[in-house]
Amino acid sequence: MSILSLNNISFAYDSTPVLKDLSMEFEKGKIYCIMGRSGAGKTTLLSILSGLANPKEGSIYYEGKDIKKLNKYTFRSKYIGVIFQSFNLITKYTALENVVLSMDIAGVKGIKKKDKALELLKNVGLNEEEANRRVLKLSGGQQQRVAIARALSYDPAIILADEPTGNLDGDTQKEIMEIFRRLAEEGKCVILVSHSPAVAALCDERYELKKIR
Amino acid sequence: MYIIKNALRCISRSKGRNILIGIIVLVIAVSACIGLSIRQAAESAREDTLSTLSVTGTISFDRQSMMSQMVKPEEGKEPGSFDREQFSKLMGSTSSLTLEEYQKYAEAESVQDFYYTASLSLNGTENFAAVTSDTEEEAQSFSNMFGGKGGMADRFNMASADFSIVGYSSETAMTEFQEGNASITDGAVFEEGTAEAQCIITEELATFNNLSVGDTVQVANPADETEVYTLTVVGLYTDSSDESGFSGMGMNREDPANKIYMSYNALKAITDTSAAIEDNENVLSASLSSTYVFATAEDFEAFEAEARALGLSDSYTVSSADLTAYENSLTPLNTLSTMAGWFLLVILLIGAVILIVLNIFSVRERKYEIGVLTAMGMKKGKVALQFLTEIFAVTIVAVMLGAVIGGVTSVPVTNALLENQITSSQSRSDRVEQSFGRGGGGGMGQNMPAELPTGNSNSFKNMMGQANNYITEVNAAMNLTVVLQLLGIAVLLTLVAGMFSMLFVMRYEPLKILANRD
């Protein structure tokens, strides 16, 4: 059974259509790659999937439930973890604080959040000293890892990542993709938006979006 | 909980902005603290003075009311013209209240205590002379000033009477002794309520006549030297309150040294004896004055209505010199309090506008942060609450600091402003005095201090020469009420400034913010 499904989604910016009658199915344990040229609607689709934008037509189902009926804040803070292209970390916080804040927003209880956050950061390749550094003092690759740790902090079932390797060198790209693979093996549904064929090659399923004329 | 933690973290990570907001709030808080303290000091002074004030009232003939009846011209006369006949008629138709009437009004519920005095002017005799410092020329000059023989001075015995005899209904009525201004130095005071001709005289008068306790003196009817009364001196006293201010003016009886005190009943015995003399054309008559004592100012306010209900005519009015003096004493502080109120309002308005603008800029600057937080699933309301907590935390710290600074400075600042206010009031009074040709330096001028006093109040004379006991210094201006009011201001400023930033937070859409940034 799919964890997330899109049924005949359409979206337009004012009078400019971006997505039309789009239907997709996403399952746990797989890495999906959404590909397409610039302007094909990849980021728009990711925004719809993360609940930041509402489709003009069609429905999205999370575990069979229409997400319109779910609280959008709860959906964003508990069920889905988003890794933005530009990371969208709070720059005046440390890496650790960004991750802990994410757990606070999700209402994570019963664990030592700081320890869990340090463990997550360690899993994505950041040591304690780096974890306690302000985000602005970390490299692009390290910030990407913090964004991944933050997305995983409240243990969501779906991970959405917008061009997760776009700003990274080859080795770091490889390391990041290995992390996603590990997450998929742990049973998470990983949806990547990328125009990189190399990334697409490492994914289990691929969807290609075409620009509407 | 995490909202508070986050708010505090944000404050520590944006020191510059928060220090700027803090300084502005600090200035507002110090100003507000001083303003509130001045108002509180005025209120405390009012309450403290009222609580210690012994409110007394008197009933007197209402001349103003009579004059208002006078202005109604009779037919055939020009409007506003003064009708002497009518004036005399009205004056003649009014009579002084009797002791029985005064006692009747004392039954009013509001009256706590009641006492009365009677006063009479008597002359000395060969073996008992009044203390005088005037030369014969001065006495003659005074007599001439008031019409000479057969004139006003003669008619009213103004120049000729030697002694002022005062009869008291009780020891409570002897206010000079009650207040500690006068005290017995030898012998004892006459028995309360006695009808025996016992009296106490000043030490000065005793020395002047070589008298001691137990001696007898003889006083005479000023209009009939053969009508003589013998009094026994039972005590000698000094009166410190009368040492200054007496200018002589040829009236011996006005000299404090020539005041003789006795029981009301003893004085009444003299006037009764005088009245009993057959075919006496110069019967001695005493003027009666009564004093009603009230527990509170409210009781005094209620008294007039009660007295009217008991039959007090509209021709008489009820007044309280204590309350008038009390109101006068607060005038500079009240003026300062009003000014402080306006100052406070302006400061709060300007402060609120500055804080609103700063917060709007701050929220706009943190637009990205709002976008990230809401994209992460934090509700807009919680984001707004975090921002509000930040403003509140900065405001509360600044207000507390302002309260400390304000608390330390409010007393000297209040006193400095009060001193200016009193000086200003006094300068105004001086100008009026000069305009009336009385010279500067404070009304009648003789008792005006060269420097402002350091005590809590001091006497100043107003244009009519009456003393104004202005409150010139406050010892404590700040109290719990001021602190609570400051906290109220902190909450108000937070809400006002925070409300605008909350509106901005609620308007922002995370997708737009993040898309624009990308």
XYZ file of C-alpha atoms in Angstrom:
731
model
C 0.000 0.000 0.000
C 1.327 3.449 -0.903
C 2.104 5.833 1.926
C 1.488 8.890 -0.236
C -0.580 9.181 -3.357
C -1.492 12.017 -5.678
C -4.757 11.849 -7.589
C -5.177 14.133 -10.610
C -3.298 17.073 -9.116
C -3.402 20.380 -10.957
C -1.674 23.583 -9.954
C -1.292 27.008 -11.537
C 0.403 30.271 -10.577
C -2.350 32.792 -11.316
C -3.316 31.851 -14.884
C -0.126 29.929 -15.668
C -0.657 26.185 -15.276
C 2.304 24.307 -13.833
C 0.939 20.847 -13.043
C -2.028 19.180 -14.715
C -3.827 15.926 -13.860
C -0.796 14.527 -12.127
C -1.121 11.184 -10.353
C 1.666 9.440 -8.483
C 2.125 6.722 -5.886
C 4.910 6.567 -3.281
C 5.735 3.554 -1.107
C 7.820 2.965 1.993
C 11.362 1.597 1.607
C 12.014 3.201 -1.764
C 13.876 6.199 -3.131
C 11.946 8.168 -5.727
C 13.441 10.719 -8.050
C 11.307 13.431 -9.614
C 13.089 14.765 -12.631
C 12.380 17.414 -15.194
C 13.705 20.517 -16.814
C 13.719 23.903 -15.130
C 10.169 25.210 -14.914
C 8.652 21.758 -15.202
C 7.146 22.134 -11.696
C 9.511 19.977 -9.611
C 9.771 22.398 -6.682
C 6.053 23.192 -6.936
C 5.277 19.501 -6.656
C 7.564 19.227 -3.641
C 5.752 22.180 -2.040
C 2.415 20.445 -2.603
C 3.747 17.181 -1.216
C 5.070 18.949 1.895
C 1.791 20.727 2.492
C 3.218 24.210 1.886
C 1.035 24.704 -1.195
C -2.460 23.447 -1.894
C -3.338 21.953 -5.276
C -6.043 23.748 -7.246
C -7.578 20.425 -8.150
C -7.128 16.805 -7.113
C -6.295 15.230 -3.768
C -3.296 13.970 -1.841
C -3.621 10.998 0.473
C -1.306 10.200 3.354
C -1.786 6.590 4.428
C -5.191 6.730 2.795
C -6.294 9.964 4.479
C -6.885 13.154 2.523
C -4.284 15.604 3.841
C -6.840 18.413 3.589
C -8.484 16.795 6.600
C -5.227 16.708 8.517
C -3.829 19.704 10.344
C -1.261 21.118 7.919
C 1.101 22.094 10.762
C 0.916 18.593 12.235
C 1.450 17.094 8.799
C 4.531 19.235 8.230
C 5.991 18.811 11.699
C 5.348 15.081 12.222
C 4.664 13.063 9.102
C 6.985 14.571 6.565
C 10.589 15.750 6.722
C 11.661 18.322 4.146
C 15.222 19.059 3.055
C 15.150 22.323 1.154
C 17.459 23.148 -1.700
C 18.874 26.118 0.217
C 18.686 24.128 3.508
C 16.529 26.786 5.238
C 18.288 26.454 8.555
C 18.020 29.097 11.227
C 21.371 30.720 10.789
C 21.769 32.233 14.228
C 21.381 28.802 15.817
C 23.957 26.040 16.049
C 23.482 22.811 14.099
C 22.435 21.094 17.309
C 19.915 23.800 18.184
C 18.351 23.556 14.716
C 17.771 19.854 15.182
C 16.482 20.178 18.752
C 14.120 22.984 17.710
C 12.669 20.731 15.048
C 11.973 18.082 17.700
C 10.426 20.731 19.953
C 8.071 21.864 17.186
C 7.091 18.257 16.475
C 6.369 17.765 20.161
C 8.858 14.919 20.582
C 8.752 13.686 24.173
C 10.218 10.991 26.353
C 13.782 11.151 25.047
C 16.814 13.282 25.679
C 16.511 15.531 22.681
C 20.056 16.815 22.824
C 21.514 13.303 22.850
C 19.211 12.213 20.034
C 20.147 15.294 17.984
C 23.876 14.653 18.528
C 23.381 11.037 17.442
C 21.528 12.120 14.290
C 24.204 14.644 13.448
C 26.862 12.020 14.045
C 25.001 9.631 11.707
C 25.127 12.217 8.916
C 28.824 12.843 9.544
C 29.023 15.773 11.967
C 30.982 15.491 15.199
C 30.056 17.190 18.492
C 32.308 20.186 17.885
C 30.703 20.767 14.465
C 27.264 20.188 15.964
C 27.832 23.054 18.373
C 28.939 25.448 15.659
C 26.675 28.138 14.293
C 25.181 27.046 10.991
C 26.763 29.950 9.126
C 30.181 28.656 10.148
C 29.560 25.278 8.494
C 30.286 24.408 4.860
C 27.504 23.831 2.299
C 27.878 20.078 2.635
C 27.756 20.245 6.416
C 24.654 22.457 6.265
C 23.058 19.888 3.952
C 23.802 17.198 6.542
C 22.274 19.373 9.290
C 19.149 19.794 7.103
C 18.970 16.003 6.717
C 19.422 15.455 10.473
C 16.735 18.027 11.149
C 14.323 16.316 8.701
C 14.937 13.014 10.473
C 14.767 14.372 14.017
C 11.111 13.548 14.615
C 11.243 10.283 12.696
C 8.858 11.089 9.811
C 7.723 8.368 7.437
C 8.460 10.446 4.324
C 11.603 12.404 3.472
C 11.354 15.040 0.767
C 14.559 16.540 -0.584
C 14.835 19.322 -3.129
C 18.074 19.044 -5.145
C 19.843 17.524 -2.147
C 23.143 17.169 -3.952
C 22.947 20.234 -6.167
C 25.513 22.299 -4.301
C 27.822 19.496 -3.296
C 31.012 17.999 -4.690
C 31.102 14.449 -6.006
C 32.283 12.719 -2.830
C 29.791 14.530 -0.640
C 27.015 13.760 -3.173
C 27.873 10.117 -2.831
C 27.879 10.239 0.951
C 24.492 12.002 1.011
C 22.988 9.466 -1.353
C 24.281 6.709 0.887
C 22.437 8.284 3.785
C 19.197 8.310 1.757
C 19.722 4.698 0.806
C 20.145 3.789 4.461
C 16.949 5.631 5.326
C 15.041 3.781 2.594
C 16.383 0.508 3.914
C 15.078 1.531 7.372
C 11.613 1.725 5.802
C 11.267 5.371 4.975
C 9.890 6.726 1.736
C 12.503 9.067 0.227
C 11.393 11.439 -2.525
C 14.129 13.417 -4.219
C 13.710 16.240 -6.681
C 16.712 16.423 -8.972
C 17.734 17.038 -12.526
C 20.922 15.055 -12.079
C 20.964 11.765 -14.029
C 23.624 10.495 -11.586
C 21.239 10.939 -8.671
C 18.370 9.484 -10.659
C 20.463 6.428 -11.369
C 20.778 5.753 -7.651
C 17.006 5.891 -7.071
C 14.511 2.999 -7.193
C 11.775 4.844 -9.106
C 11.836 7.868 -11.380
C 9.109 10.298 -12.426
C 9.780 12.816 -15.125
C 7.758 16.025 -15.219
C 7.204 17.738 -18.512
C 6.608 21.437 -18.904
C 3.005 22.270 -19.800
C 2.819 24.374 -22.960
C 8.176 25.903 27.158
C 10.385 25.687 24.092
C 8.899 28.993 22.967
C 10.369 30.727 26.015
C 13.696 28.921 25.560
C 13.744 29.908 21.909
C 12.776 33.490 22.698
C 15.607 33.856 25.212
C 18.051 32.309 22.757
C 16.951 34.736 20.052
C 17.424 37.663 22.439
C 20.956 36.567 23.254
C 21.769 36.043 19.568
C 20.487 39.484 18.500
C 22.090 41.621 21.181
C 22.356 44.859 19.207
C 18.684 45.082 18.325
C 17.518 44.045 21.771
C 19.889 46.434 23.555
C 18.479 49.252 21.408
C 14.907 48.264 22.299
C 15.984 47.854 25.927
C 17.484 51.360 26.066
C 14.319 52.894 24.628
C 12.145 51.001 27.108
C 14.564 51.952 29.895
C 14.163 55.654 29.097
C 10.396 55.218 28.994
C 10.466 53.245 32.250
C 12.609 55.784 34.125
C 10.419 58.653 32.903
C 7.266 56.705 33.688
C 8.623 55.743 37.095
C 9.352 59.356 37.987
C 5.969 60.454 36.632
C 4.135 57.736 38.538
C 6.189 58.402 41.656
C 5.249 62.080 41.601
C 1.600 61.142 41.284
C 1.977 58.564 44.046
C 3.791 61.063 46.271
C 0.943 63.522 45.799
C -1.591 60.825 46.611
C 0.383 59.593 49.639
C 0.864 63.151 50.892
C -2.872 63.705 50.528
C -3.715 60.509 52.407
C -1.030 60.905 55.067
C -1.954 64.501 55.760
C -5.637 63.632 55.815
C -5.067 60.756 58.229
C -3.247 63.011 60.682
C -5.404 66.045 60.064
C -7.733 67.076 62.836
C -10.630 68.481 60.874
C -12.437 71.281 62.602
C -15.247 73.405 61.281
C -17.021 76.555 62.258
C -20.359 78.113 61.483
C -20.188 81.730 60.452
C -22.410 84.371 58.936
C -22.497 84.063 55.137
C -21.655 87.577 53.943
C -21.402 86.454 50.360
C -24.950 85.166 50.485
C -26.106 88.449 51.972
C -24.295 90.446 49.297
C -25.921 88.327 46.600
C -29.283 89.327 48.023
C -28.088 92.913 47.931
C -27.516 93.019 44.215
C -31.233 92.781 43.539
C -32.012 96.464 43.114
C -35.255 97.822 44.351
C -37.658 99.419 41.925
C -36.572 102.790 40.644
C -32.918 102.159 41.364
C -30.224 101.439 38.857
C -29.238 97.788 38.590
C -26.122 96.989 40.615
C -26.338 100.175 42.666
C -25.449 99.726 46.330
C -28.437 100.093 48.589
C -27.167 101.161 52.008
C -30.595 101.044 53.580
C -31.123 97.491 52.453
C -27.642 96.541 53.653
C -28.285 97.954 57.108
C -31.662 96.261 57.214
C -30.201 92.913 56.322
C -27.325 93.301 58.770
C -29.768 94.280 61.484
C -32.063 91.353 60.775
C -29.257 88.837 61.353
C -28.276 87.908 64.824
C -25.376 85.844 66.112
C -26.125 82.240 66.838
C -26.719 81.436 70.480
C -24.839 78.786 72.406
C -27.973 76.657 72.424
C -28.119 76.782 68.632
C -24.460 75.874 68.322
C -25.048 72.972 70.714
C -28.052 71.829 68.708
C -25.939 71.520 65.527
C -23.301 69.642 67.532
C -25.833 66.823 67.828
C -25.263 66.036 64.143
C -23.979 62.487 63.656
C -20.858 63.635 61.844
C -19.634 65.710 64.785
C -17.035 63.957 66.907
C -16.421 66.708 69.413
C -17.624 70.217 70.044
C -16.190 73.115 71.985
C -16.674 76.827 72.124
C -14.990 79.972 73.313
C -16.184 83.406 74.250
C -14.054 86.498 74.099
C -14.375 89.818 75.779
C -12.305 92.997 75.944
C -11.656 94.480 79.355
C -9.526 97.290 80.633
C -6.862 97.266 83.265
C -7.046 99.088 86.559
C -4.563 100.987 88.638
C -2.904 97.878 90.049
C -3.114 95.863 86.842
C -1.820 97.409 83.602
C -1.533 95.974 80.134
C 1.871 95.304 78.626
C 2.519 97.993 76.039
C 5.436 98.888 73.853
C 3.763 101.897 72.168
C 4.479 105.465 72.978
C 1.592 107.793 73.638
C 2.114 109.387 70.210
C 1.700 106.036 68.510
C -1.472 105.321 70.448
C -2.806 108.758 69.566
C -1.850 108.289 65.945
C -3.728 104.954 65.879
C -6.723 106.535 67.508
C -6.727 109.315 64.943
C -6.439 106.799 62.111
C -9.733 105.225 63.167
C -11.587 108.480 63.693
C -10.324 109.738 67.017
C -12.722 110.337 69.823
C -16.202 109.354 68.855
C -14.899 107.583 65.768
C -14.689 103.902 64.900
C -11.848 103.160 67.298
C -13.728 104.668 70.148
C -17.025 103.014 69.283
C -15.514 99.565 69.176
C -13.105 100.072 72.074
C -10.357 99.184 69.677
C -7.705 101.396 71.184
C -8.837 101.633 74.727
C -9.348 97.964 75.678
C -6.319 96.554 77.454
C -6.987 92.866 77.717
C -8.472 90.177 75.586
C -10.250 87.718 77.861
C -10.982 84.327 76.395
C -13.257 81.829 78.054
C -12.964 78.182 77.064
C -15.704 75.588 77.301
C -13.196 72.800 77.911
C -9.501 72.030 77.807
C -9.993 70.649 74.288
C -10.884 74.142 73.191
C -7.486 75.431 74.342
C -5.852 74.578 71.041
C -2.631 76.473 71.738
C -2.069 74.256 74.782
C -3.281 71.133 72.973
C -0.846 71.703 70.102
C 2.029 72.419 72.481
C 2.502 76.026 71.476
C 1.539 77.272 74.911
C 2.371 75.774 78.283
C 1.907 76.510 81.946
C 5.147 77.654 83.567
C 3.883 78.237 87.072
C 0.753 77.211 88.972
C -1.947 75.308 87.113
C -4.658 75.874 84.622
C -8.081 76.891 85.949
C -10.545 74.120 86.716
C -12.429 72.984 83.666
C -15.954 74.390 83.608
C -15.528 76.390 86.790
C -17.628 79.530 87.259
C -15.147 80.936 89.743
C -13.160 83.954 88.573
C -9.922 82.060 88.032
C -7.594 82.933 85.191
C -4.170 82.286 83.747
C -2.019 85.103 82.427
C 1.222 85.308 80.461
C 4.529 85.362 82.272
C 5.244 88.691 80.599
C 2.093 90.270 81.989
C 2.827 88.834 85.413
C 6.357 90.253 85.376
C 5.081 93.604 84.085
C 2.689 93.836 87.051
C 4.879 92.020 89.554
C 2.280 89.295 89.994
C 2.588 85.687 91.018
C 0.264 82.696 91.254
C -2.435 83.235 93.839
C -2.559 87.017 93.439
C -5.751 88.735 92.430
C -6.121 91.315 89.696
C -8.895 93.719 88.825
C -10.221 94.365 85.357
C -12.827 96.913 84.335
C -15.523 97.494 81.766
C -13.839 99.619 79.072
C -16.912 101.836 78.873
C -17.383 102.133 82.620
C -14.267 102.170 84.788
C -16.390 101.719 87.911
C -17.580 98.295 86.800
C -14.709 96.230 88.150
C -14.204 92.464 88.348
C -11.683 90.624 90.451
C -9.852 87.629 89.049
C -7.548 85.193 90.775
C -4.369 84.269 88.905
C -4.062 80.493 89.196
C -1.308 80.014 86.634
C 1.239 81.645 84.377
C 1.885 80.533 80.801
C 4.054 81.210 77.795
C 2.865 81.047 74.217
C 5.622 80.480 71.663
C 3.265 80.804 68.668
C 2.538 84.433 69.500
C 6.117 85.592 69.798
C 6.292 86.928 66.278
C 3.866 88.684 64.071
C 2.335 91.139 66.493
C 2.813 94.620 65.197
C 1.270 96.565 68.027
C -0.721 99.112 66.066
C -1.785 100.733 69.313
C -4.094 97.904 70.388
C -2.905 96.510 73.703
C -5.454 93.748 73.729
C -4.035 92.421 70.475
C -0.681 91.950 72.133
C -0.371 88.223 72.948
C 1.069 89.193 76.319
C -2.275 90.730 77.254
C -4.357 87.625 76.684
C -6.087 86.263 79.734
C -7.582 82.810 79.662
C -10.346 81.517 81.846
C -13.218 79.101 81.870
C -16.224 79.912 79.694
C -18.495 79.723 82.705
C -16.292 82.202 84.592
C -16.440 84.612 81.674
C -20.182 84.121 81.409
C -20.464 84.953 85.107
C -18.819 88.327 84.350
C -21.171 89.137 81.459
C -24.181 87.959 83.508
C -23.116 90.180 86.386
C -22.719 93.103 83.997
C -26.170 92.465 82.555
C -27.681 92.270 86.046
C -26.527 95.766 86.986
C -29.531 98.008 87.000
C -29.725 100.624 84.255
C -26.366 99.571 82.914
C -25.971 101.193 79.505
C -22.641 99.531 78.831
C -23.423 95.886 79.426
C -20.457 93.675 78.655
C -21.130 91.240 75.871
C -18.876 88.411 74.776
C -18.561 87.200 71.232
C -19.103 83.499 70.942
C -17.407 81.142 68.546
C -17.862 77.433 68.326
C -15.716 74.702 66.838
C -16.911 71.327 65.663
C -14.403 68.493 65.480
C -14.765 65.808 62.813
C -13.088 62.432 62.515
C -12.644 62.711 58.751
C -12.956 65.215 55.932
C -16.018 63.259 54.713
C -17.698 63.865 58.060
C -17.081 67.567 57.629
C -18.603 67.428 54.134
C -21.680 65.716 55.588
C -22.007 68.184 58.441
C -23.488 71.095 56.495
C -26.446 69.057 55.261
C -27.023 67.677 58.757
C -26.850 71.144 60.310
C -29.321 72.479 57.722
C -31.630 69.613 58.598
C -31.334 70.649 62.239
C -32.429 74.167 61.304
C -29.279 76.085 60.328
C -30.356 79.079 58.256
C -29.011 79.743 54.752
C -27.556 82.967 56.116
C -24.836 80.938 57.769
C -22.099 78.972 56.170
C -19.960 76.100 57.366
C -16.236 76.297 56.750
C -13.060 74.560 57.783
C -9.806 76.473 57.963
C -7.950 73.161 58.416
C -9.250 71.714 55.189
C -8.599 74.927 53.290
C -5.045 75.040 54.627
C -4.678 71.364 53.773
C -5.838 71.922 50.188
C -3.516 74.917 49.898
C -0.571 72.917 51.214
C -1.026 70.403 48.414
C -1.353 72.928 45.602
C 2.246 72.772 44.271
C 2.373 68.984 44.607
C -0.992 68.613 42.881
C 0.102 70.898 40.047
C 3.261 68.851 39.693
C 1.191 65.665 39.775
C -1.033 66.914 36.943
C 2.003 67.883 34.888
C 3.561 64.494 35.613
C 0.379 62.823 34.355
C 0.580 64.647 31.014
C 4.305 64.007 30.781
C 3.656 60.313 31.407
C 1.014 60.195 28.696
C 3.290 61.863 26.129
C 6.216 59.600 27.029
C 4.044 56.510 26.711
C 2.631 57.589 23.373
C 6.041 58.428 21.908
C 7.528 55.284 23.427
C 4.751 53.109 22.053
C 5.181 54.553 18.545
C 8.967 54.002 18.640
C 8.531 50.451 19.879
C 5.919 49.659 17.244
C 8.206 50.928 14.474
C 11.214 49.045 15.853
C 9.219 45.846 16.153
C 7.826 46.124 12.657
C 11.365 46.528 11.319
C 12.495 43.645 13.469
C 9.752 41.326 12.185
C 10.411 42.278 8.589
C 14.090 41.584 9.141
C 13.201 38.172 10.557
C 10.830 37.261 7.761
C 13.034 34.366 6.633
C 13.138 32.940 10.167
C 9.332 33.086 10.291
C 9.176 31.288 6.947
C 11.510 28.514 8.148
C 9.692 28.060 11.455
C 6.265 27.829 9.834
C 7.612 25.550 7.082
C 8.905 23.284 9.847
C 5.361 23.067 11.172
C 5.411 25.694 13.908
C 2.013 27.348 14.109
C 1.934 31.047 13.256
C 0.341 31.749 16.621
C 3.291 30.127 18.367
C 5.761 32.085 16.240
C 3.902 35.280 17.183
C 3.905 34.188 20.825
C 7.662 33.657 20.687
C 8.146 37.148 19.259
C 5.840 38.553 21.935
C 7.818 36.724 24.625
C 11.018 38.253 23.296
C 9.580 41.778 23.437
C 8.124 41.118 26.875
C 11.388 39.735 28.258
C 13.386 42.724 26.985
C 10.695 45.128 28.193
C 10.408 43.585 31.627
C 14.181 43.647 32.207
C 14.365 47.263 31.024
C 11.359 48.214 33.156
C 12.862 46.554 36.245
C 16.121 48.377 35.662
C 14.123 51.547 35.034
C 12.238 50.988 38.285
C 15.527 50.760 40.198
C 16.951 53.892 38.536
C 13.593 55.644 38.819
C 13.275 54.603 42.458
C 16.666 56.076 43.279
C 16.154 59.290 41.325
C 12.432 59.880 41.814
C 12.690 61.426 45.288
C 15.408 63.997 44.447
C 13.815 64.732 41.065
C 10.370 65.133 42.645
C 11.776 67.415 45.321
C 13.714 69.496 42.788
C 10.598 69.896 40.620
C 8.514 70.635 43.688
C 10.973 73.303 44.781
C 10.711 74.927 41.347
C 6.935 74.736 41.516
C 6.844 76.362 44.951
C 9.316 79.047 43.894
C 7.158 79.697 40.843
C 3.983 79.904 42.965
C 5.730 82.196 45.398
C 7.093 84.426 42.610
C 3.562 84.808 41.274
C 2.368 85.721 44.731
C 5.234 88.217 45.124
C 4.367 89.894 41.839
C 0.788 90.329 43.007
C 2.031 91.731 46.289
C 4.262 94.203 44.499
C 1.385 95.220 42.255
C -0.555 96.083 45.374
C 2.395 98.052 46.706
C 3.056 95.702 49.579
C 6.595 95.004 48.493
C 8.037 91.641 47.510
C 9.357 88.847 49.611
C 6.179 86.974 50.331
C 2.935 88.627 51.114
C 3.113 90.421 54.375
C 6.708 89.574 53.975
C 7.873 89.197 57.492
C 7.980 85.438 57.758
C 9.109 84.456 54.282
C 12.213 82.282 54.535
C 15.220 83.220 52.445
C 15.804 79.627 51.473
C 13.508 76.728 50.926
C 13.161 74.630 54.007
C 14.433 71.108 54.290
C 11.445 69.901 56.268
C 8.294 68.413 54.897
C 6.420 71.668 54.873
C 6.931 75.274 55.672
C 4.888 78.394 56.087
C 4.622 80.833 53.242
C 2.352 83.779 53.300
C -0.056 84.282 50.493
C -1.248 87.573 49.124
C -3.658 88.084 51.945
C -0.951 87.447 54.460
C -2.379 84.064 55.406
C 0.071 81.274 55.948
C 0.263 78.485 53.363
C 1.890 75.322 54.681
C 3.121 73.998 51.357
C 4.424 70.468 51.244
C 7.958 71.156 50.120
C 9.529 67.748 50.267
C 8.558 64.137 49.834
C 10.534 61.420 51.554
C 9.337 58.426 49.594
C 7.744 58.516 46.201
C 7.909 54.922 45.015
C 6.007 52.026 46.483
C 4.422 48.739 45.461
C 1.633 50.554 43.617
C 4.185 52.320 41.400
C 5.969 49.016 40.720
C 2.661 47.394 39.780
C 1.758 50.341 37.576
C 5.144 50.042 35.870
C 4.518 46.349 35.291
C 1.156 47.292 33.825
C 2.911 49.722 31.506
C 5.390 46.988 30.517
C 2.526 44.632 29.652
C 0.694 47.390 27.789
C 3.769 48.386 25.773
C 4.485 44.726 24.990
C 0.957 44.151 23.809
C 0.809 47.335 21.743
C 4.219 46.780 20.141
C 3.711 43.028 19.885
C 0.277 43.262 18.303
C 1.638 44.928 15.200
C 4.426 42.375 14.841
C 1.880 39.602 15.368
C -0.200 40.974 12.509
C 2.839 40.771 10.251
C 3.627 37.220 11.379
C 0.062 36.112 10.686
C 0.191 37.639 7.199
C 3.360 35.874 6.085
C 3.139 32.692 4.002
C 6.149 30.381 4.353
C 6.097 29.271 0.710
C 6.352 32.839 -0.572
C 9.099 33.764 1.870
C 11.191 30.704 1.090
C 10.534 30.868 -2.675
C 11.637 34.514 -2.758
C 14.791 33.626 -0.847
C 15.577 30.707 -3.110
